[in-house]
Amino acid sequence: MEKQILNNQDNVKTPWHLYIVAVVGVLWNSGGGFDYYMTQTKSADYMAQFTPAQLEFFYAMPTFIVCCWAIAVWGGVLGCLLLLLQKKWAAPVLLLSWICMTITAVRNYVFSNGMEVIGDPISLAFTATIFIIAGLLAWYAHSLNKAGVLS
């Protein structure tokens, strides 16, 4: 028998999977936060995994793109935390995160030499996976918001 968890505001049933998706989302996005932090602080041990051309690419990113990257990463973490807390702001925060991720990727792969520098098949597949997961998280939060689960 399915256990009912009720949202305090409208007695709308909270789906059991919300907690799983939110916790896994926080953990997933925290990996992006770790990457962002280590890259921005130029951690020698972490940055040693990249080629000189990749390092030059990362360090030459315009401030606007670094800001978009930060919003994408930390917006994903915040959005999933808001989802865990069942707050309706999760949906727009996760959408903004996805939009900023898109801006960053378009700049990096279309308007600069990112495809040449970091465009190997594994990196491209991982980038695609990040997009898919971010898009699904935004859609999921929007769906829960529309259903009245988030308050």
mmCIF file with all atom_site columns, C-alpha atoms in Angstrom, residues 72 97-107 131:
data_model
loop_
_atom_site.group_PDB
_atom_site.id
_atom_site.type_symbol
_atom_site.label_atom_id
_atom_site.label_alt_id
_atom_site.label_comp_id
_atom_site.label_asym_id
_atom_site.label_entity_id
_atom_site.label_seq_id
_atom_site.pdbx_PDB_ins_code
_atom_site.Cartn_x
_atom_site.Cartn_y
_atom_site.Cartn_z
_atom_site.occupancy
_atom_site.B_iso_or_equiv
_atom_site.pdbx_formal_charge
_atom_site.auth_seq_id
_atom_site.auth_comp_id
_atom_site.auth_asym_id
_atom_site.auth_atom_id
_atom_site.pdbx_PDB_model_num
ATOM 1  C CA . ALA A 1 72  ? 24.094 27.222 -14.263 1.00 0.00 ? 72  ALA A CA 1
ATOM 2  C CA . SER A 1 97  ? 20.181 27.144 -14.624 1.00 0.00 ? 97  SER A CA 1
ATOM 3  C CA . TRP A 1 98  ? 19.420 25.304 -17.883 1.00 0.00 ? 98  TRP A CA 1
ATOM 4  C CA . ILE A 1 99  ? 19.261 28.565 -19.873 1.00 0.00 ? 99  ILE A CA 1
ATOM 5  C CA . CYS A 1 100 ? 22.630 29.709 -18.500 1.00 0.00 ? 100 CYS A CA 1
ATOM 6  C CA . MET A 1 101 ? 24.090 26.291 -19.278 1.00 0.00 ? 101 MET A CA 1
ATOM 7  C CA . THR A 1 102 ? 22.863 26.677 -22.840 1.00 0.00 ? 102 THR A CA 1
ATOM 8  C CA . ILE A 1 103 ? 24.404 30.138 -23.180 1.00 0.00 ? 103 ILE A CA 1
ATOM 9  C CA . THR A 1 104 ? 27.726 28.849 -21.853 1.00 0.00 ? 104 THR A CA 1
ATOM 10 C CA . ALA A 1 105 ? 27.768 25.824 -24.163 1.00 0.00 ? 105 ALA A CA 1
ATOM 11 C CA . VAL A 1 106 ? 26.777 27.798 -27.262 1.00 0.00 ? 106 VAL A CA 1
ATOM 12 C CA . ARG A 1 107 ? 29.569 30.271 -26.604 1.00 0.00 ? 107 ARG A CA 1
ATOM 13 C CA . PHE A 1 131 ? 21.922 19.078 -20.691 1.00 0.00 ? 131 PHE A CA 1
#
